[in-house]
Short mmCIF file of C-alpha atoms and ligand atoms in Angstrom, two decimals:
data_model
loop_
_atom_site.label_atom_id
_atom_site.label_comp_id
_atom_site.label_asym_id
_atom_site.label_seq_id
_atom_site.Cartn_x
_atom_site.Cartn_y
_atom_site.Cartn_z
CA MET A 1 -115.54 10.17 1.00
CA ASN A 2 -113.91 13.60 0.70
CA THR A 3 -110.22 13.26 -0.05
CA VAL A 4 -109.37 16.95 -0.30
CA PRO A 5 -108.96 18.87 2.93
CA VAL A 6 -110.92 22.08 3.31
CA ILE A 7 -108.23 23.52 5.59
CA GLU A 8 -104.87 22.39 6.91
CA ASN A 9 -105.20 19.09 8.76
CA ARG A 10 -104.15 19.49 12.41
CA PHE A 11 -104.53 17.58 15.66
CA TRP A 12 -104.78 18.43 19.32
CA GLN A 13 -103.97 15.04 20.84
CA HIS A 14 -102.54 13.28 17.82
CA ASP A 15 -101.78 9.91 19.41
CA ALA A 16 -105.20 9.56 20.99
CA GLU A 17 -107.01 10.74 17.86
CA CYS A 18 -105.06 8.44 15.53
CA MET A 19 -104.65 5.35 17.70
CA PRO A 20 -104.52 2.07 15.72
CA ARG A 21 -107.95 0.41 15.99
CA PRO A 22 -106.87 -2.68 17.93
CA GLN A 23 -105.25 -0.45 20.53
CA LEU A 24 -108.26 1.87 20.56
CA GLU A 25 -110.61 -1.06 21.07
CA SER A 26 -108.62 -2.52 23.91
CA LEU A 27 -108.56 0.92 25.56
CA GLN A 28 -112.33 1.13 25.09
CA LEU A 29 -112.79 -2.27 26.70
CA GLN A 30 -110.66 -1.35 29.68
CA ARG A 31 -112.46 1.97 30.09
CA LEU A 32 -115.87 0.36 29.64
CA ARG A 33 -115.10 -1.97 32.54
CA GLU A 34 -114.10 1.02 34.65
CA ALA A 35 -117.25 2.93 33.66
CA VAL A 36 -119.43 -0.05 34.58
CA ALA A 37 -117.64 -0.36 37.92
CA ARG A 38 -118.32 3.33 38.63
CA ALA A 39 -121.96 2.99 37.53
CA SER A 40 -122.46 0.02 39.81
CA ALA A 41 -122.13 2.41 42.76
CA LEU A 42 -125.46 3.98 41.75
CA PRO A 43 -128.72 2.53 43.12
CA PHE A 44 -130.32 3.09 39.69
CA TYR A 45 -127.88 0.70 37.97
CA GLN A 46 -127.67 -1.66 40.94
CA LYS A 47 -131.39 -2.26 40.58
CA LYS A 48 -131.15 -2.67 36.77
CA PHE A 49 -128.21 -5.07 37.05
CA LYS A 50 -130.07 -7.12 39.62
CA GLU A 51 -133.21 -7.30 37.49
CA SER A 52 -131.29 -8.59 34.48
CA GLY A 53 -128.86 -10.77 36.42
CA PHE A 54 -125.91 -8.80 35.08
CA SER A 55 -122.69 -8.94 37.00
CA PRO A 56 -120.53 -5.79 36.67
CA ASP A 57 -117.32 -7.77 36.38
CA SER A 58 -118.59 -9.90 33.49
CA ILE A 59 -117.64 -7.51 30.66
CA LYS A 60 -115.29 -9.55 28.47
CA THR A 61 -115.65 -7.96 25.03
CA LEU A 62 -116.97 -4.69 23.62
CA ASP A 63 -120.09 -6.52 22.44
CA ASP A 64 -120.95 -7.10 26.09
CA ILE A 65 -122.07 -3.49 26.16
CA ARG A 66 -125.34 -4.82 24.78
CA ARG A 67 -125.98 -6.60 28.07
CA LEU A 68 -126.04 -3.26 29.88
CA PRO A 69 -129.31 -1.42 30.52
CA PHE A 70 -130.29 1.67 28.54
CA THR A 71 -130.60 5.03 30.27
CA LEU A 72 -133.41 7.37 29.23
CA LYS A 73 -133.96 11.08 29.64
CA ALA A 74 -136.88 10.14 31.91
CA ASP A 75 -134.49 8.25 34.21
CA PHE A 76 -132.74 11.55 34.97
CA ARG A 77 -136.11 13.08 35.81
CA ASP A 78 -137.09 10.12 38.00
CA ASN A 79 -133.80 10.32 39.86
CA TYR A 80 -133.81 14.09 40.18
CA PRO A 81 -131.73 15.95 41.20
CA LEU A 82 -128.50 13.99 41.57
CA GLY A 83 -129.34 10.30 41.35
CA PHE A 84 -126.65 9.75 38.72
CA VAL A 85 -123.83 11.36 40.65
CA ALA A 86 -121.41 8.64 41.74
CA VAL A 87 -118.80 10.65 43.62
CA PRO A 88 -118.92 12.35 47.04
CA ARG A 89 -120.22 15.89 46.84
CA SER A 90 -116.77 17.21 47.77
CA GLU A 91 -115.38 15.82 44.50
CA VAL A 92 -117.87 17.63 42.27
CA SER A 93 -116.17 20.54 40.63
CA ARG A 94 -118.91 21.77 38.29
CA PHE A 95 -122.64 21.54 37.70
CA GLN A 96 -124.14 22.30 34.30
CA GLY A 97 -127.62 21.52 33.11
CA THR A 98 -129.99 21.31 30.20
CA SER A 99 -132.14 24.27 29.41
CA GLY A 100 -135.12 22.77 31.21
CA THR A 101 -137.65 24.51 29.02
CA THR A 102 -140.11 21.72 29.69
CA GLY A 103 -139.65 21.46 33.45
CA LYS A 104 -136.79 21.20 35.88
CA PRO A 105 -133.31 21.13 34.37
CA THR A 106 -131.39 17.90 34.06
CA TRP A 107 -128.21 18.42 36.07
CA THR A 108 -124.91 17.13 34.90
CA ALA A 109 -121.93 17.02 37.25
CA TYR A 110 -118.19 16.97 36.62
CA THR A 111 -115.17 16.16 38.75
CA ARG A 112 -112.00 18.18 38.21
CA GLY A 113 -110.76 15.36 36.01
CA ASP A 114 -114.01 15.45 33.98
CA VAL A 115 -113.67 19.21 33.42
CA ASP A 116 -110.06 18.68 32.41
CA ARG A 117 -110.85 15.94 29.87
CA TRP A 118 -113.82 17.93 28.57
CA ALA A 119 -111.53 20.86 27.72
CA ASP A 120 -109.27 18.57 25.66
CA LEU A 121 -112.23 16.99 23.86
CA CYS A 122 -113.51 20.44 22.86
CA ALA A 123 -109.98 21.51 21.89
CA ARG A 124 -109.80 18.50 19.56
CA PHE A 125 -112.74 19.46 17.36
CA LEU A 126 -111.92 23.16 17.51
CA VAL A 127 -108.36 22.58 16.30
CA SER A 128 -109.45 20.08 13.63
CA GLY A 129 -111.89 22.79 12.46
CA GLY A 130 -109.28 25.52 12.14
CA LEU A 131 -108.83 27.08 15.61
CA ARG A 132 -105.28 28.34 16.19
CA PRO A 133 -103.70 29.87 19.32
CA GLU A 134 -103.35 33.23 17.57
CA HIS A 135 -107.11 33.50 16.94
CA THR A 136 -109.73 35.48 18.84
CA VAL A 137 -113.04 33.71 19.40
CA GLN A 138 -116.42 35.28 20.01
CA ILE A 139 -118.51 32.86 22.07
CA SER A 140 -122.13 33.72 21.38
CA PHE A 141 -123.45 30.60 23.05
CA GLY A 142 -125.30 31.30 26.27
CA PHE A 143 -123.00 31.19 29.31
CA GLY A 144 -124.72 29.58 32.23
CA LEU A 145 -126.07 26.09 32.75
CA PHE A 146 -125.96 25.30 29.02
CA THR A 147 -122.90 23.12 28.46
CA GLY A 148 -122.06 24.93 25.21
CA GLY A 149 -120.80 28.19 26.69
CA PHE A 150 -118.37 27.00 29.34
CA GLY A 151 -117.50 23.79 27.48
CA LEU A 152 -116.16 25.63 24.46
CA HIS A 153 -114.70 28.35 26.65
CA ASN A 154 -112.48 25.82 28.39
CA GLY A 155 -111.50 24.17 25.12
CA ILE A 156 -110.51 27.48 23.55
CA GLN A 157 -108.59 28.50 26.65
CA ARG A 158 -106.66 25.26 26.45
CA VAL A 159 -105.74 25.90 22.81
CA GLY A 160 -104.52 29.31 23.88
CA ALA A 161 -106.71 31.52 21.70
CA ALA A 162 -108.25 34.76 23.00
CA ILE A 163 -111.85 34.56 24.17
CA ILE A 164 -114.68 37.09 24.00
CA PRO A 165 -117.32 35.53 26.28
CA ILE A 166 -120.10 37.75 25.01
CA SER A 167 -122.84 35.12 25.43
CA SER A 168 -125.97 35.16 23.26
CA GLY A 169 -128.36 38.00 22.53
CA ASN A 170 -128.20 41.63 21.47
CA SER A 171 -127.12 41.14 17.91
CA ALA A 172 -126.25 44.81 17.37
CA ARG A 173 -123.68 44.49 20.15
CA GLN A 174 -122.48 41.16 18.74
CA ILE A 175 -121.80 42.76 15.37
CA MET A 176 -120.19 45.83 16.91
CA THR A 177 -117.87 43.51 18.84
CA MET A 178 -117.00 41.62 15.66
CA GLN A 179 -116.01 44.93 14.09
CA ASP A 180 -114.15 46.33 17.06
CA LEU A 181 -112.26 43.27 18.33
CA ARG A 182 -112.13 41.46 14.97
CA PRO A 183 -112.50 37.83 16.11
CA GLU A 184 -111.72 35.25 13.41
CA VAL A 185 -113.92 32.58 14.99
CA LEU A 186 -117.57 32.58 16.02
CA ILE A 187 -119.28 30.05 18.28
CA CYS A 188 -123.09 29.86 18.39
CA THR A 189 -126.08 27.84 17.30
CA PRO A 190 -126.67 27.74 13.55
CA SER A 191 -129.96 29.58 14.05
CA TYR A 192 -128.25 32.43 15.85
CA ALA A 193 -125.71 32.58 13.03
CA LEU A 194 -128.62 33.04 10.62
CA LYS A 195 -129.92 35.93 12.64
CA LEU A 196 -126.46 37.54 12.80
CA MET A 197 -125.96 36.95 9.09
CA ASP A 198 -129.27 38.63 8.34
CA ASP A 199 -128.35 41.66 10.40
CA ILE A 200 -124.88 41.86 8.88
CA LEU A 201 -126.14 41.57 5.32
CA SER A 202 -129.15 43.83 5.69
CA GLY A 203 -127.43 46.55 7.73
CA ASN A 204 -124.82 48.93 6.43
CA ILE A 205 -122.00 46.69 7.51
CA ASP A 206 -118.87 46.51 5.43
CA ARG A 207 -117.91 42.82 5.33
CA ALA A 208 -114.26 43.88 5.36
CA SER A 209 -114.83 45.36 8.81
CA ILE A 210 -115.47 41.83 10.10
CA ALA A 211 -112.58 39.38 10.27
CA LEU A 212 -114.58 36.14 10.71
CA GLU A 213 -113.10 33.08 9.02
CA HIS A 214 -114.61 30.13 10.88
CA ALA A 215 -117.68 29.29 12.91
CA HIS A 216 -118.33 26.24 15.07
CA PHE A 217 -121.97 25.29 15.35
CA GLY A 218 -123.69 22.78 17.57
CA GLY A 219 -126.57 22.36 19.94
CA GLU A 220 -129.27 21.81 17.34
CA PRO A 221 -129.87 20.10 14.02
CA TRP A 222 -128.96 21.89 10.81
CA THR A 223 -128.53 20.75 7.24
CA GLU A 224 -125.76 20.75 4.66
CA SER A 225 -127.78 23.24 2.59
CA MET A 226 -127.96 25.54 5.60
CA ARG A 227 -124.18 25.31 5.84
CA GLU A 228 -123.88 26.36 2.20
CA ARG A 229 -126.18 29.33 2.80
CA ILE A 230 -124.25 30.57 5.83
CA GLU A 231 -120.84 29.90 4.28
CA SER A 232 -121.63 31.82 1.12
CA GLY A 233 -123.58 34.54 2.94
CA LEU A 234 -120.85 35.33 5.43
CA GLY A 235 -117.86 34.13 3.45
CA ILE A 236 -116.69 31.84 6.28
CA ARG A 237 -116.30 28.14 6.96
CA CYS A 238 -118.75 26.50 9.36
CA TRP A 239 -117.99 23.37 11.33
CA ASN A 240 -120.34 20.95 13.00
CA ASN A 241 -119.91 19.46 16.47
CA TYR A 242 -122.17 17.27 18.56
CA GLY A 243 -122.85 16.51 22.19
CA MET A 244 -125.47 16.48 24.91
CA ALA A 245 -125.41 17.52 28.56
CA GLU A 246 -126.29 14.07 29.89
CA CYS A 247 -123.04 12.66 28.49
CA GLY A 248 -120.81 15.63 29.23
CA GLY A 249 -121.81 18.26 26.63
CA PRO A 250 -119.94 19.29 23.46
CA GLY A 251 -116.76 17.41 22.57
CA ILE A 252 -118.34 14.05 21.80
CA ALA A 253 -117.89 14.35 18.03
CA GLY A 254 -116.75 16.96 15.53
CA GLU A 255 -115.61 17.46 11.96
CA CYS A 256 -112.03 17.28 10.68
CA ALA A 257 -110.38 19.16 7.81
CA TYR A 258 -111.89 16.69 5.32
CA ARG A 259 -115.45 17.05 6.57
CA ASN A 260 -116.31 13.39 6.22
CA GLY A 261 -118.91 13.53 8.96
CA MET A 262 -118.05 14.10 12.61
CA HIS A 263 -115.25 12.05 14.16
CA ILE A 264 -116.54 10.34 17.29
CA GLN A 265 -114.08 10.70 20.17
CA GLU A 266 -114.07 6.94 20.60
CA ASP A 267 -111.39 6.80 23.28
CA HIS A 268 -113.94 8.55 25.53
CA TYR A 269 -117.28 7.45 24.07
CA ILE A 270 -118.82 4.30 22.67
CA PHE A 271 -121.57 4.86 20.11
CA GLU A 272 -124.25 2.35 19.18
CA VAL A 273 -127.00 2.85 16.63
CA ILE A 274 -130.25 1.08 17.38
CA ASP A 275 -133.70 0.69 15.93
CA PRO A 276 -135.77 2.68 18.43
CA ASP A 277 -138.65 0.19 18.19
CA THR A 278 -136.85 -3.14 18.51
CA LEU A 279 -133.83 -1.70 20.42
CA GLU A 280 -131.64 -3.96 18.29
CA PRO A 281 -128.56 -2.60 16.51
CA VAL A 282 -129.21 -1.45 12.93
CA LYS A 283 -127.03 -2.83 10.12
CA PRO A 284 -123.68 -1.02 9.71
CA GLY A 285 -124.16 2.25 7.85
CA GLU A 286 -127.92 2.40 8.44
CA LYS A 287 -129.62 5.19 10.27
CA GLY A 288 -131.07 4.77 13.70
CA GLU A 289 -131.12 6.18 17.21
CA ILE A 290 -127.70 7.10 18.58
CA VAL A 291 -126.89 5.54 21.94
CA VAL A 292 -123.91 7.00 23.79
CA THR A 293 -121.81 5.51 26.59
CA PRO A 294 -119.27 7.90 28.09
CA LEU A 295 -116.21 5.91 29.15
CA THR A 296 -114.24 8.31 31.29
CA ARG A 297 -116.77 10.44 33.14
CA GLU A 298 -116.21 10.08 36.87
CA ALA A 299 -118.97 12.19 38.39
CA MET A 300 -121.79 10.79 36.25
CA PRO A 301 -121.09 7.34 34.83
CA VAL A 302 -124.09 7.09 32.51
CA LEU A 303 -124.47 3.89 30.52
CA ARG A 304 -126.05 3.56 27.07
CA TYR A 305 -127.82 6.89 27.00
CA ARG A 306 -130.61 6.85 24.44
CA THR A 307 -130.20 10.26 22.85
CA ARG A 308 -133.36 10.15 20.67
CA ASP A 309 -131.13 11.63 17.97
CA ILE A 310 -131.25 9.93 14.60
CA GLY A 311 -128.09 9.53 12.59
CA ILE A 312 -125.67 7.16 10.91
CA VAL A 313 -122.31 5.92 12.14
CA TYR A 314 -119.99 5.33 9.18
CA ASP A 315 -117.80 2.31 9.31
CA ASP A 316 -116.17 2.73 5.90
CA GLY A 317 -112.53 2.81 6.79
CA GLU A 318 -110.11 5.47 7.81
CA CYS A 319 -110.57 9.11 6.95
CA PRO A 320 -107.67 10.64 4.97
CA CYS A 321 -107.02 12.96 7.92
CA GLY A 322 -105.39 10.04 9.73
CA ARG A 323 -107.86 9.76 12.57
CA THR A 324 -108.85 6.18 13.14
CA THR A 325 -112.17 6.89 14.80
CA ARG A 326 -115.55 6.17 13.28
CA ARG A 327 -117.53 9.12 12.02
CA MET A 328 -121.14 10.08 12.38
CA SER A 329 -123.50 11.81 10.00
CA ARG A 330 -125.32 14.98 10.81
CA ILE A 331 -128.23 14.43 13.13
CA MET A 332 -131.14 13.83 10.78
CA GLY A 333 -133.88 14.34 13.30
CA ARG A 334 -135.01 13.23 16.70
CA THR A 335 -137.37 10.37 17.39
CA ASP A 336 -139.49 12.87 19.30
CA ASP A 337 -139.40 15.42 16.42
CA MET A 338 -140.67 13.00 13.87
CA LEU A 339 -143.99 14.05 12.43
CA ILE A 340 -146.35 11.39 11.18
CA ILE A 341 -148.41 13.05 8.50
CA ARG A 342 -151.03 10.95 6.78
CA GLY A 343 -149.03 7.88 7.69
CA VAL A 344 -145.75 9.25 6.31
CA ASN A 345 -142.80 9.86 8.64
CA VAL A 346 -141.36 13.32 8.11
CA PHE A 347 -138.45 15.03 9.80
CA PRO A 348 -138.17 18.82 9.84
CA SER A 349 -134.63 18.50 8.45
CA GLN A 350 -136.01 16.96 5.24
CA ILE A 351 -138.24 19.97 4.78
CA GLU A 352 -135.33 22.31 5.49
CA SER A 353 -133.12 20.61 2.89
CA ALA A 354 -135.87 20.87 0.28
CA LEU A 355 -136.51 24.53 1.03
CA MET A 356 -132.86 25.47 0.83
CA GLN A 357 -132.70 24.14 -2.74
CA CYS A 358 -135.01 26.96 -3.83
CA LYS A 359 -133.20 30.21 -4.51
CA ALA A 360 -136.24 32.36 -3.82
CA VAL A 361 -136.41 31.06 -0.25
CA SER A 362 -134.55 32.66 2.65
CA PRO A 363 -133.23 30.44 5.47
CA HIS A 364 -136.09 31.55 7.72
CA TYR A 365 -139.06 29.22 7.88
CA MET A 366 -141.60 27.83 10.31
CA ILE A 367 -143.35 24.49 10.13
CA GLU A 368 -146.86 24.34 11.52
CA VAL A 369 -148.70 21.10 12.05
CA SER A 370 -152.45 21.25 12.42
CA ARG A 371 -155.49 19.05 12.10
CA PRO A 372 -158.08 21.22 10.40
CA LYS A 373 -160.33 18.22 9.68
CA ALA A 374 -159.66 14.58 10.35
CA LEU A 375 -156.20 14.59 8.80
CA ASP A 376 -152.97 16.22 9.83
CA GLU A 377 -151.70 18.96 7.62
CA ILE A 378 -148.38 20.81 7.45
CA THR A 379 -148.16 24.47 6.58
CA VAL A 380 -144.71 25.78 5.82
CA HIS A 381 -144.35 29.50 6.36
CA ILE A 382 -141.39 30.74 4.39
CA GLU A 383 -139.73 34.10 4.22
CA MET A 384 -138.76 34.98 0.70
CA GLU A 385 -135.46 36.43 -0.38
CA PRO A 386 -136.28 40.12 -0.90
CA SER A 387 -135.01 40.16 -4.51
CA PHE A 388 -137.51 37.45 -5.48
CA PHE A 389 -140.52 39.16 -3.97
CA SER A 390 -142.88 40.12 -6.76
CA ASP A 391 -146.27 41.69 -7.40
CA SER A 392 -146.90 39.21 -10.12
CA MET A 393 -149.32 36.51 -8.98
CA ARG A 394 -147.98 34.28 -11.71
CA GLU A 395 -144.37 34.55 -10.51
CA MET A 396 -145.35 33.91 -6.92
CA GLN A 397 -147.38 30.89 -7.99
CA GLN A 398 -144.36 29.62 -9.91
CA ILE A 399 -142.20 29.90 -6.76
CA ARG A 400 -144.83 28.09 -4.71
CA GLU A 401 -144.91 25.29 -7.26
CA ASN A 402 -141.11 24.96 -7.20
CA ILE A 403 -141.14 24.70 -3.42
CA ASP A 404 -143.96 22.20 -3.50
CA ARG A 405 -142.04 20.06 -5.99
CA ALA A 406 -138.89 20.14 -3.83
CA ILE A 407 -140.80 19.25 -0.65
CA TYR A 408 -142.71 16.49 -2.41
CA GLY A 409 -139.44 15.12 -3.76
CA ALA A 410 -137.94 15.01 -0.26
CA THR A 411 -140.92 13.80 1.73
CA GLY A 412 -143.54 12.41 -0.64
CA LEU A 413 -146.06 14.89 0.75
CA HIS A 414 -147.72 18.04 -0.46
CA MET A 415 -147.79 20.78 2.14
CA VAL A 416 -149.47 24.16 2.31
CA ILE A 417 -146.89 26.74 1.25
CA ASN A 418 -147.29 30.19 2.74
CA LEU A 419 -144.83 32.74 1.39
CA VAL A 420 -144.38 35.66 3.77
CA SER A 421 -142.45 38.89 3.45
CA PRO A 422 -138.86 39.23 4.67
CA ASN A 423 -138.34 39.77 8.40
CA THR A 424 -141.71 38.57 9.59
CA LEU A 425 -140.90 35.20 11.20
CA GLU A 426 -139.38 34.70 14.63
CA ARG A 427 -135.56 34.75 15.03
CA PHE A 428 -133.62 32.71 17.62
CA GLU A 429 -130.64 33.48 19.83
CA GLY A 430 -130.07 29.95 21.06
CA LYS A 431 -131.69 26.77 19.85
CA SER A 432 -134.47 27.37 17.36
CA LYS A 433 -138.05 26.21 17.60
CA ARG A 434 -139.14 25.95 14.02
CA VAL A 435 -141.90 23.42 14.45
CA LYS A 436 -145.22 24.46 15.91
CA ASP A 437 -147.59 21.66 16.64
CA LEU A 438 -151.07 23.10 16.91
CA ARG A 439 -152.69 19.68 17.21
CA ASN A 440 -152.21 19.51 20.95
CA LEU A 441 -153.37 23.03 21.64
CA LYS A 442 -156.75 23.32 23.22
CA PHE A 443 -158.68 26.39 22.18
P1 ADP B 1 -131.01 20.69 26.14
O1 ADP B 1 -131.31 21.06 24.72
O2 ADP B 1 -132.04 19.80 26.72
O3 ADP B 1 -130.60 21.86 26.97
P2 ADP B 1 -128.37 19.84 25.32
O4 ADP B 1 -127.99 21.26 25.17
O5 ADP B 1 -127.41 18.94 25.95
O6 ADP B 1 -129.70 19.74 26.13
O7 ADP B 1 -128.82 19.32 23.90
C1 ADP B 1 -128.38 18.13 23.34
C2 ADP B 1 -129.15 17.86 22.07
O8 ADP B 1 -128.94 18.92 21.12
C3 ADP B 1 -128.68 16.63 21.35
O9 ADP B 1 -129.24 15.46 21.88
C4 ADP B 1 -129.15 16.91 19.94
O10 ADP B 1 -130.53 16.65 19.80
C5 ADP B 1 -128.94 18.38 19.80
N1 ADP B 1 -127.66 18.65 19.16
C6 ADP B 1 -126.51 19.01 19.74
N2 ADP B 1 -125.54 19.21 18.80
C7 ADP B 1 -126.10 18.94 17.61
C8 ADP B 1 -125.64 18.96 16.25
N3 ADP B 1 -124.41 19.29 15.92
N4 ADP B 1 -126.51 18.61 15.29
C9 ADP B 1 -127.78 18.26 15.60
N5 ADP B 1 -128.27 18.26 16.83
C10 ADP B 1 -127.46 18.58 17.83
ZN1 ZN B 2 -111.12 12.98 9.26
#
């Protein structure tokens, strides 16, 4: 566990963040009962409770959460558009939604109270990651249905810092704004930060003309090695925060000054970690699928949402920051991202970590899965760092071998390594799509 803070250790709602565990757990139990009571107004849960013979007033301990039904992404689709809204329409104060790239969006609704609590939850991780009222923040998350933009906006407003709601896209304008208004804090996806970093470092931009000190990233998986790349490239500190629209958006968990994983905001959320096959809890400290139960959401009282995200919840005692909440690891992958290659389970994040160990490799890569013959094959397209690009076949072969060794070490698989010249792979303004699965494409 890290015992040295990276920055000054501060709190937004000290008493709630540092509540003694017995008190926290009794608050969770009380709030779980209330959440179940709200959920029992929904036909979806009424039917589930009836099927399993569960009575909403029978929650006696926190372990009783395991008697509640799971909620899947597909349940939102099946109950489209507003089957999970438990309050009269007049009490809804906000609708947000998921990107809906694969169909209709999933709507998420908030009461005024939900919006209010959401702002505090975002303020908590922003403050623990260095945001101060005197700062200016450039929000380069998309504003719109995506919970990231408005969620962080409200959190920053609550802290009292100045906001530049520039939204995503147009990196030349983003960089100009950084120079002209000199924000100290940047909010975006890690992939967009890579794109901005590239443009800053490859253009004629004087780093001193940019005042950035911190960045808060969320919305997609990234690795510790990616953090190192961005931190050293831009000379800033990058903080990780986690959330999903179905459970209220960002503000569910975030890092503190000690960076011992992300503190779960346990007074508002209960986390479980399950084996996605057996649906049983994994042993403490083991990785599995994260299941989230929001405790205080009024408009959409979702129970046991199966996120498909894979991670670890650490139960190894209190963090030196003083928060009493459990912490979670980075998201290591998603059950639906997992590639099964020649019988081996591989997550894109393992490949990313391996790649980032190689100095010759830039942070831009693309993973392509194909089935040229009977077996699946992965090709990793990698942009090289310009200074390592060479005419010497031997040097290039050496680089390929180093990458192969790193990938084999991380995954146990050999992959096809395709080194490409700088600036040839796609860049992303929001969430990245770095895995292309050609196996399902019909030609
Ligand atoms: P959509 O992508 O469908 O629009 P969301 O924006 O709510 O919906 O995305 C939530 C998902 O984004 C999470 O379930 C998780 O997979 C991913 N995510 C969010 N924050 C992080 C993070 N810090 N690290 C890894 N993955 C994250
Ligand atoms: Zn901490």
